[in-house]
Amino acid sequence: MWLRGFTAEGLNLERFLSGAAEAGIRLTSVRRHGARRISGCVGQGDYARLAALAQQGGWQLTEGAQHGLGRLLQRMRQRWLLAAAVVLASSAVFAGTQVMWRIDVTGSGAYEADIRQALRELGVRAPMLRRQVEPGKLRDALEWRYPRIAWIECGWRGMTLEVRVVEGLLPGEDGAAEGACAVVAARDGIVERIVTRAGTPVVTPGQLVRKGQVLISGEERTGGGLTRAVAARGSVYARVWDAAAVQTPLYETETVYTGRTQETCQIVCPWFSLLPDAPEMFEHRDVAVRELPLGGFFLPLTIRTETRMEAQYTSQLRSLEALKAEASAAALQKLYAITGGRESVVDNWVNCSIIEDEILLSVAYGERLMDIAQQERDSVMAAAE
C-alpha cells in the first residue's frame, strides 16, 4: 500500500481526527507527541484531502516520508543497479533449477558405459531442460534394451537424473538364492499389478490366484530361444479380502434390587475371625464391604462390615437396531486389528444374522491391496506344469 507520513500540530487535535474519520480518510499508526502534536500515516491519494482539512481547521500539517510499498519502490529507484542484480540473480537461480545438469548411473557394473551411450542415442545428455526428459518412458526404453537386467529405476535427485540399475542374479552367483525358485502367492487374491525383477510372469492383471499358485516362474529366455533357471524375484499386488466375526447375545441380564438388606459385622485378623460369619439370607445378592483397621503391626485386627443386598436377575431382549450397530462396530474394530489399521483397508462392509435364536453374528469384511508374492524353493517345475 502507498502510504505517506504526516505530522499535525495545533489545538484540539481530537477534532482533527474526528473530521478525518467523517471525511472517510483512513489514518494509520497515529501517535500523540504531547498535547499539541500527533503523527501518523495516510494513503498517498488521501493526503491532499487531509491537507485541505488541516488548512480549514487551522492545524499545521507537515508532510513526512513515504512508507510501505511506496518507500520500497523509492529505495529501489535510488539503488536500481542493486535491484536489477537481485532480479537477474533470482531469475538465473530459477532457470538453473529447470535444467538437468548431471546424469548418475549406479549399480550397472559392466553395463555403465553402454547405458550412457544408450542415453545419448535417446537424446538424453547433460545439460538439457528437465521438461524434455520423461523418466517413465526412459525406464521403459532401457528395460526393453537390457532384458537381462532385473529392473531399472529413473528419477530426479535435485537437478541430477539418477538411473539406478539392479542386475538379475543367476543361481550360485553372489547374492543369489540357493538354486532356482519361483515366486508364488502367499494367499488368495485378484491380481492388480506385477513388477518383475527376475524370472517370467505367468499370471496377468485381473486373474484370480490361489494360495501357493506360481506367479513368476524361475525361468528366463536367453538368446537362441533357450531358457535358463534363475531365482525369481518380484512383487505382485493383488486385491485380497479379510474377515472378522463377533457373536453377541440378543438377551442381556438385568439386576433388580428388592430393597431387602442384611448387615453383618466381624472382627478379623490375618489368621482367623473372632466372630463367626452370619448365615446367608438371600439366594442372589450383591455385597458392599467396609473395613476399619484396629491396632497396628503388633495387633493387626480389622472390623469388617458387610451390607448384603438381595438381587433378582432377569433376562431382557435388547433393541435389535442398537445391537446391530454395537456388534458391527466391534467387528470392524477386530477387522482393523487383523489388517493393521483402517488406512490399509480400501473398502469394508458388515453382514449381520441371527444364529441359534439367541445370538447375533456380525461379520466384517475388508478389501485391501497388498503384495502377495513370496519365494518358494523347487517350484520351477510347478510353473512349467
Short mmCIF file of N, CA and C in Angstrom, two decimals, residues 210-342:
data_model
loop_
_atom_site.label_atom_id
_atom_site.label_comp_id
_atom_site.label_asym_id
_atom_site.label_seq_id
_atom_site.Cartn_x
_atom_site.Cartn_y
_atom_site.Cartn_z
N ARG A 210 -4.79 -68.53 -6.38
CA ARG A 210 -4.95 -69.21 -5.10
C ARG A 210 -3.62 -69.27 -4.36
N LYS A 211 -3.71 -69.47 -3.08
CA LYS A 211 -2.50 -69.57 -2.27
C LYS A 211 -1.62 -70.72 -2.78
N GLY A 212 -0.33 -70.43 -2.95
CA GLY A 212 0.61 -71.42 -3.45
C GLY A 212 0.75 -71.47 -4.95
N GLN A 213 -0.10 -70.75 -5.69
CA GLN A 213 -0.02 -70.75 -7.14
C GLN A 213 1.20 -69.96 -7.60
N VAL A 214 1.88 -70.42 -8.65
CA VAL A 214 3.08 -69.75 -9.15
C VAL A 214 2.67 -68.46 -9.86
N LEU A 215 3.33 -67.37 -9.48
CA LEU A 215 3.07 -66.07 -10.08
C LEU A 215 4.18 -65.67 -11.06
N ILE A 216 5.43 -65.89 -10.66
CA ILE A 216 6.58 -65.60 -11.52
C ILE A 216 7.46 -66.85 -11.54
N SER A 217 7.63 -67.42 -12.71
CA SER A 217 8.41 -68.65 -12.81
C SER A 217 9.90 -68.34 -12.74
N GLY A 218 10.68 -69.33 -12.33
CA GLY A 218 12.12 -69.17 -12.22
C GLY A 218 12.84 -69.48 -13.50
N GLU A 219 12.35 -68.96 -14.60
CA GLU A 219 12.99 -69.16 -15.90
C GLU A 219 13.03 -67.85 -16.66
N GLU A 220 14.09 -67.67 -17.46
CA GLU A 220 14.20 -66.51 -18.33
C GLU A 220 14.68 -66.96 -19.70
N ARG A 221 14.22 -66.27 -20.73
CA ARG A 221 14.65 -66.59 -22.09
C ARG A 221 16.03 -66.00 -22.34
N THR A 222 16.84 -66.73 -23.06
CA THR A 222 18.16 -66.26 -23.47
C THR A 222 18.21 -66.22 -24.98
N GLY A 223 19.35 -65.87 -25.52
CA GLY A 223 19.49 -65.83 -26.97
C GLY A 223 19.34 -67.21 -27.58
N GLY A 224 18.79 -67.29 -28.78
CA GLY A 224 18.61 -68.56 -29.48
C GLY A 224 17.37 -69.30 -29.05
N GLY A 225 16.44 -68.64 -28.34
CA GLY A 225 15.21 -69.30 -27.94
C GLY A 225 15.34 -70.24 -26.77
N LEU A 226 16.50 -70.27 -26.10
CA LEU A 226 16.70 -71.14 -24.95
C LEU A 226 16.25 -70.45 -23.67
N THR A 227 16.17 -71.22 -22.60
CA THR A 227 15.81 -70.66 -21.29
C THR A 227 16.87 -71.05 -20.28
N ARG A 228 16.91 -70.27 -19.20
CA ARG A 228 17.84 -70.58 -18.11
C ARG A 228 17.09 -70.43 -16.80
N ALA A 229 17.52 -71.19 -15.80
CA ALA A 229 16.88 -71.14 -14.48
C ALA A 229 17.47 -70.00 -13.66
N VAL A 230 16.60 -69.25 -12.99
CA VAL A 230 17.02 -68.14 -12.13
C VAL A 230 16.20 -68.18 -10.84
N ALA A 231 16.65 -67.40 -9.88
CA ALA A 231 15.88 -67.20 -8.65
C ALA A 231 14.91 -66.06 -8.92
N ALA A 232 13.64 -66.39 -9.13
CA ALA A 232 12.64 -65.38 -9.48
C ALA A 232 12.46 -64.39 -8.33
N ARG A 233 12.31 -63.13 -8.70
CA ARG A 233 12.07 -62.08 -7.72
C ARG A 233 11.09 -61.09 -8.32
N GLY A 234 10.27 -60.50 -7.47
CA GLY A 234 9.32 -59.51 -7.94
C GLY A 234 8.22 -59.26 -6.92
N SER A 235 7.33 -58.36 -7.28
CA SER A 235 6.18 -58.02 -6.44
C SER A 235 4.91 -58.20 -7.25
N VAL A 236 3.90 -58.80 -6.63
CA VAL A 236 2.60 -59.00 -7.27
C VAL A 236 1.55 -58.41 -6.34
N TYR A 237 0.98 -57.29 -6.75
CA TYR A 237 -0.03 -56.61 -5.93
C TYR A 237 -1.41 -57.13 -6.32
N ALA A 238 -2.17 -57.53 -5.31
CA ALA A 238 -3.47 -58.15 -5.58
C ALA A 238 -4.49 -57.63 -4.58
N ARG A 239 -5.75 -57.69 -4.99
CA ARG A 239 -6.86 -57.37 -4.09
C ARG A 239 -7.15 -58.62 -3.26
N VAL A 240 -7.11 -58.46 -1.95
CA VAL A 240 -7.37 -59.57 -1.04
C VAL A 240 -8.47 -59.15 -0.06
N TRP A 241 -9.07 -60.15 0.57
CA TRP A 241 -10.17 -59.89 1.48
C TRP A 241 -9.90 -60.57 2.83
N ASP A 242 -10.23 -59.86 3.90
CA ASP A 242 -10.11 -60.38 5.27
C ASP A 242 -11.48 -60.29 5.93
N ALA A 243 -11.69 -61.13 6.92
CA ALA A 243 -12.97 -61.15 7.62
C ALA A 243 -12.74 -61.29 9.11
N ALA A 244 -13.64 -60.70 9.89
CA ALA A 244 -13.61 -60.81 11.35
C ALA A 244 -15.03 -60.94 11.86
N ALA A 245 -15.27 -61.93 12.73
CA ALA A 245 -16.63 -62.22 13.21
C ALA A 245 -16.73 -61.93 14.70
N VAL A 246 -17.91 -61.44 15.10
CA VAL A 246 -18.21 -61.17 16.51
C VAL A 246 -19.60 -61.72 16.81
N GLN A 247 -19.72 -62.49 17.90
CA GLN A 247 -21.02 -63.02 18.33
C GLN A 247 -21.48 -62.26 19.57
N THR A 248 -22.75 -61.80 19.53
CA THR A 248 -23.31 -61.01 20.63
C THR A 248 -24.67 -61.60 21.00
N PRO A 249 -24.93 -61.88 22.30
CA PRO A 249 -26.23 -62.42 22.69
C PRO A 249 -27.34 -61.38 22.52
N LEU A 250 -28.53 -61.88 22.11
CA LEU A 250 -29.67 -60.98 21.94
C LEU A 250 -30.26 -60.54 23.27
N TYR A 251 -30.08 -61.35 24.31
CA TYR A 251 -30.64 -61.04 25.62
C TYR A 251 -29.55 -60.56 26.56
N GLU A 252 -29.88 -59.63 27.41
CA GLU A 252 -28.96 -59.15 28.43
C GLU A 252 -29.58 -59.39 29.80
N THR A 253 -28.73 -59.67 30.76
CA THR A 253 -29.17 -59.93 32.13
C THR A 253 -29.22 -58.62 32.90
N GLU A 254 -30.37 -58.35 33.51
CA GLU A 254 -30.58 -57.12 34.26
C GLU A 254 -30.72 -57.44 35.74
N THR A 255 -30.03 -56.69 36.57
CA THR A 255 -30.08 -56.88 38.02
C THR A 255 -31.08 -55.91 38.63
N VAL A 256 -32.01 -56.44 39.43
CA VAL A 256 -33.02 -55.61 40.12
C VAL A 256 -32.92 -55.89 41.61
N TYR A 257 -32.75 -54.84 42.39
CA TYR A 257 -32.66 -54.98 43.86
C TYR A 257 -34.06 -54.89 44.47
N THR A 258 -34.32 -55.84 45.41
CA THR A 258 -35.64 -55.89 46.05
C THR A 258 -35.78 -54.88 47.19
N GLY A 259 -34.67 -54.39 47.70
CA GLY A 259 -34.71 -53.46 48.83
C GLY A 259 -34.40 -54.12 50.16
N ARG A 260 -34.41 -55.44 50.21
CA ARG A 260 -34.08 -56.14 51.46
C ARG A 260 -32.55 -56.21 51.61
N THR A 261 -32.08 -55.96 52.83
CA THR A 261 -30.64 -55.97 53.09
C THR A 261 -30.35 -56.76 54.37
N GLN A 262 -29.10 -57.16 54.51
CA GLN A 262 -28.61 -57.88 55.69
C GLN A 262 -27.26 -57.29 56.09
N GLU A 263 -27.13 -56.88 57.34
CA GLU A 263 -25.89 -56.30 57.86
C GLU A 263 -25.17 -57.35 58.71
N THR A 264 -23.86 -57.52 58.45
CA THR A 264 -23.05 -58.43 59.26
C THR A 264 -21.78 -57.69 59.70
N CYS A 265 -21.26 -58.09 60.85
CA CYS A 265 -20.06 -57.45 61.38
C CYS A 265 -19.14 -58.53 61.95
N GLN A 266 -17.84 -58.44 61.61
CA GLN A 266 -16.85 -59.39 62.09
C GLN A 266 -15.58 -58.66 62.52
N ILE A 267 -14.88 -59.26 63.45
CA ILE A 267 -13.54 -58.79 63.79
C ILE A 267 -12.58 -59.86 63.31
N VAL A 268 -11.73 -59.49 62.38
CA VAL A 268 -10.88 -60.47 61.73
C VAL A 268 -9.43 -60.06 61.88
N CYS A 269 -8.56 -61.06 61.80
CA CYS A 269 -7.12 -60.85 61.76
C CYS A 269 -6.59 -61.70 60.61
N PRO A 270 -5.31 -61.61 60.27
CA PRO A 270 -4.82 -62.35 59.11
C PRO A 270 -4.98 -63.86 59.21
N TRP A 271 -5.19 -64.43 60.42
CA TRP A 271 -5.20 -65.90 60.56
C TRP A 271 -6.57 -66.47 60.90
N PHE A 272 -7.46 -65.67 61.52
CA PHE A 272 -8.76 -66.21 61.91
C PHE A 272 -9.70 -65.04 62.16
N SER A 273 -10.99 -65.40 62.42
CA SER A 273 -12.02 -64.42 62.70
C SER A 273 -12.50 -64.60 64.13
N LEU A 274 -12.61 -63.47 64.85
CA LEU A 274 -13.06 -63.54 66.25
C LEU A 274 -14.55 -63.79 66.36
N LEU A 275 -15.34 -63.33 65.38
CA LEU A 275 -16.79 -63.53 65.39
C LEU A 275 -17.18 -64.35 64.17
N PRO A 276 -18.08 -65.30 64.33
CA PRO A 276 -18.49 -66.13 63.18
C PRO A 276 -19.29 -65.31 62.17
N ASP A 277 -19.22 -65.75 60.92
CA ASP A 277 -19.96 -65.07 59.85
C ASP A 277 -21.44 -65.43 59.95
N ALA A 278 -22.33 -64.44 59.68
CA ALA A 278 -23.77 -64.66 59.74
C ALA A 278 -24.21 -65.51 58.55
N PRO A 279 -25.23 -66.36 58.73
CA PRO A 279 -25.70 -67.19 57.62
C PRO A 279 -26.31 -66.34 56.50
N GLU A 280 -26.29 -66.87 55.27
CA GLU A 280 -26.84 -66.16 54.13
C GLU A 280 -28.37 -66.17 54.19
N MET A 281 -28.99 -65.00 53.90
CA MET A 281 -30.44 -64.88 53.90
C MET A 281 -31.02 -64.89 52.48
N PHE A 282 -30.18 -64.54 51.48
CA PHE A 282 -30.69 -64.35 50.12
C PHE A 282 -30.01 -65.32 49.17
N GLU A 283 -30.77 -65.75 48.16
CA GLU A 283 -30.21 -66.64 47.15
C GLU A 283 -29.27 -65.89 46.21
N HIS A 284 -29.66 -64.68 45.82
CA HIS A 284 -28.83 -63.84 44.98
C HIS A 284 -28.61 -62.51 45.69
N ARG A 285 -27.39 -62.05 45.68
CA ARG A 285 -27.09 -60.83 46.43
C ARG A 285 -25.87 -60.14 45.83
N ASP A 286 -25.76 -58.84 46.12
CA ASP A 286 -24.55 -58.06 45.93
C ASP A 286 -24.06 -57.62 47.30
N VAL A 287 -22.76 -57.45 47.45
CA VAL A 287 -22.18 -57.18 48.76
C VAL A 287 -21.36 -55.89 48.69
N ALA A 288 -21.59 -55.01 49.68
CA ALA A 288 -20.76 -53.82 49.88
C ALA A 288 -19.99 -54.01 51.17
N VAL A 289 -18.67 -53.85 51.12
CA VAL A 289 -17.79 -54.15 52.26
C VAL A 289 -17.14 -52.87 52.74
N ARG A 290 -17.10 -52.69 54.07
CA ARG A 290 -16.36 -51.61 54.70
C ARG A 290 -15.41 -52.21 55.73
N GLU A 291 -14.15 -51.76 55.75
CA GLU A 291 -13.17 -52.29 56.70
C GLU A 291 -12.55 -51.14 57.48
N LEU A 292 -12.46 -51.34 58.82
CA LEU A 292 -11.88 -50.34 59.72
C LEU A 292 -10.72 -50.98 60.47
N PRO A 293 -9.47 -50.61 60.19
CA PRO A 293 -8.32 -51.22 60.87
C PRO A 293 -8.28 -50.83 62.35
N LEU A 294 -7.85 -51.78 63.18
CA LEU A 294 -7.63 -51.54 64.61
C LEU A 294 -6.20 -51.90 64.95
N GLY A 295 -5.64 -51.26 65.98
CA GLY A 295 -4.30 -51.60 66.41
C GLY A 295 -3.27 -51.20 65.37
N GLY A 296 -2.27 -52.02 65.20
CA GLY A 296 -1.19 -51.71 64.28
C GLY A 296 -0.48 -52.99 63.88
N PHE A 297 0.86 -52.88 63.75
CA PHE A 297 1.63 -54.02 63.30
C PHE A 297 1.58 -55.16 64.29
N PHE A 298 1.59 -54.83 65.62
CA PHE A 298 1.61 -55.88 66.63
C PHE A 298 0.22 -56.39 66.95
N LEU A 299 -0.84 -55.67 66.54
CA LEU A 299 -2.20 -56.12 66.78
C LEU A 299 -3.03 -55.87 65.52
N PRO A 300 -2.83 -56.69 64.46
CA PRO A 300 -3.49 -56.46 63.16
C PRO A 300 -4.92 -56.94 63.16
N LEU A 301 -5.80 -56.19 63.78
CA LEU A 301 -7.23 -56.53 63.80
C LEU A 301 -8.00 -55.55 62.92
N THR A 302 -9.07 -56.04 62.31
CA THR A 302 -9.88 -55.22 61.41
C THR A 302 -11.34 -55.51 61.65
N ILE A 303 -12.15 -54.45 61.74
CA ILE A 303 -13.61 -54.61 61.82
C ILE A 303 -14.15 -54.62 60.39
N ARG A 304 -14.74 -55.72 60.00
CA ARG A 304 -15.26 -55.89 58.64
C ARG A 304 -16.78 -55.88 58.68
N THR A 305 -17.39 -54.92 57.99
CA THR A 305 -18.84 -54.78 57.93
C THR A 305 -19.30 -55.05 56.51
N GLU A 306 -20.26 -55.95 56.35
CA GLU A 306 -20.81 -56.28 55.05
C GLU A 306 -22.28 -55.88 54.99
N THR A 307 -22.66 -55.27 53.89
CA THR A 307 -24.07 -55.00 53.61
C THR A 307 -24.47 -55.85 52.42
N ARG A 308 -25.33 -56.84 52.66
CA ARG A 308 -25.76 -57.77 51.62
C ARG A 308 -27.13 -57.33 51.10
N MET A 309 -27.18 -57.05 49.80
CA MET A 309 -28.42 -56.55 49.17
C MET A 309 -29.01 -57.64 48.28
N GLU A 310 -30.26 -58.00 48.56
CA GLU A 310 -30.92 -59.04 47.78
C GLU A 310 -31.14 -58.55 46.35
N ALA A 311 -30.84 -59.42 45.38
CA ALA A 311 -30.96 -59.06 43.97
C ALA A 311 -31.70 -60.15 43.23
N GLN A 312 -32.40 -59.73 42.18
CA GLN A 312 -33.07 -60.66 41.27
C GLN A 312 -32.56 -60.38 39.86
N TYR A 313 -32.29 -61.46 39.10
CA TYR A 313 -31.75 -61.34 37.76
C TYR A 313 -32.82 -61.70 36.74
N THR A 314 -33.02 -60.82 35.78
CA THR A 314 -34.00 -61.05 34.72
C THR A 314 -33.31 -60.95 33.37
N SER A 315 -33.78 -61.74 32.39
CA SER A 315 -33.24 -61.72 31.04
C SER A 315 -34.14 -60.85 30.17
N GLN A 316 -33.54 -59.88 29.47
CA GLN A 316 -34.31 -58.91 28.70
C GLN A 316 -33.79 -58.84 27.27
N LEU A 317 -34.71 -58.81 26.28
CA LEU A 317 -34.35 -58.72 24.88
C LEU A 317 -33.89 -57.31 24.55
N ARG A 318 -32.71 -57.19 23.94
CA ARG A 318 -32.17 -55.88 23.59
C ARG A 318 -32.76 -55.38 22.28
N SER A 319 -32.64 -54.06 22.06
CA SER A 319 -33.09 -53.46 20.79
C SER A 319 -32.21 -54.00 19.66
N LEU A 320 -32.84 -54.54 18.61
CA LEU A 320 -32.09 -55.17 17.55
C LEU A 320 -31.25 -54.15 16.78
N GLU A 321 -31.78 -52.95 16.55
CA GLU A 321 -31.03 -51.94 15.81
C GLU A 321 -29.80 -51.49 16.57
N ALA A 322 -29.97 -51.23 17.88
CA ALA A 322 -28.82 -50.82 18.70
C ALA A 322 -27.79 -51.93 18.80
N LEU A 323 -28.27 -53.18 18.89
CA LEU A 323 -27.36 -54.32 18.99
C LEU A 323 -26.57 -54.50 17.69
N LYS A 324 -27.22 -54.30 16.54
CA LYS A 324 -26.52 -54.41 15.26
C LYS A 324 -25.43 -53.35 15.14
N ALA A 325 -25.76 -52.13 15.55
CA ALA A 325 -24.76 -51.06 15.47
C ALA A 325 -23.56 -51.35 16.37
N GLU A 326 -23.82 -51.84 17.58
CA GLU A 326 -22.74 -52.15 18.52
C GLU A 326 -21.89 -53.31 18.02
N ALA A 327 -22.56 -54.36 17.52
CA ALA A 327 -21.82 -55.54 17.03
C ALA A 327 -21.04 -55.21 15.76
N SER A 328 -21.60 -54.37 14.87
CA SER A 328 -20.89 -54.00 13.65
C SER A 328 -19.63 -53.22 13.97
N ALA A 329 -19.73 -52.30 14.93
CA ALA A 329 -18.54 -51.52 15.32
C ALA A 329 -17.47 -52.43 15.92
N ALA A 330 -17.90 -53.42 16.72
CA ALA A 330 -16.93 -54.35 17.31
C ALA A 330 -16.27 -55.22 16.24
N ALA A 331 -17.05 -55.66 15.24
CA ALA A 331 -16.49 -56.48 14.17
C ALA A 331 -15.49 -55.69 13.32
N LEU A 332 -15.81 -54.42 13.03
CA LEU A 332 -14.88 -53.58 12.27
C LEU A 332 -13.59 -53.33 13.04
N GLN A 333 -13.72 -53.12 14.35
CA GLN A 333 -12.52 -52.91 15.16
C GLN A 333 -11.63 -54.15 15.15
N LYS A 334 -12.26 -55.32 15.21
CA LYS A 334 -11.49 -56.57 15.15
C LYS A 334 -10.85 -56.74 13.78
N LEU A 335 -11.56 -56.32 12.71
CA LEU A 335 -11.02 -56.41 11.35
C LEU A 335 -9.78 -55.52 11.21
N TYR A 336 -9.86 -54.28 11.73
CA TYR A 336 -8.72 -53.36 11.62
C TYR A 336 -7.52 -53.88 12.41
N ALA A 337 -7.78 -54.60 13.50
CA ALA A 337 -6.67 -55.18 14.25
C ALA A 337 -5.98 -56.28 13.43
N ILE A 338 -6.75 -56.98 12.61
CA ILE A 338 -6.18 -58.04 11.77
C ILE A 338 -5.38 -57.46 10.62
N THR A 339 -5.94 -56.40 9.98
CA THR A 339 -5.32 -55.85 8.77
C THR A 339 -4.24 -54.82 9.07
N GLY A 340 -4.13 -54.40 10.31
CA GLY A 340 -3.08 -53.43 10.64
C GLY A 340 -3.53 -51.99 10.60
N GLY A 341 -4.82 -51.72 10.65
CA GLY A 341 -5.30 -50.34 10.70
C GLY A 341 -6.30 -50.03 9.62
N ARG A 342 -7.08 -48.99 9.86
CA ARG A 342 -8.12 -48.57 8.92
C ARG A 342 -7.52 -48.10 7.60
#
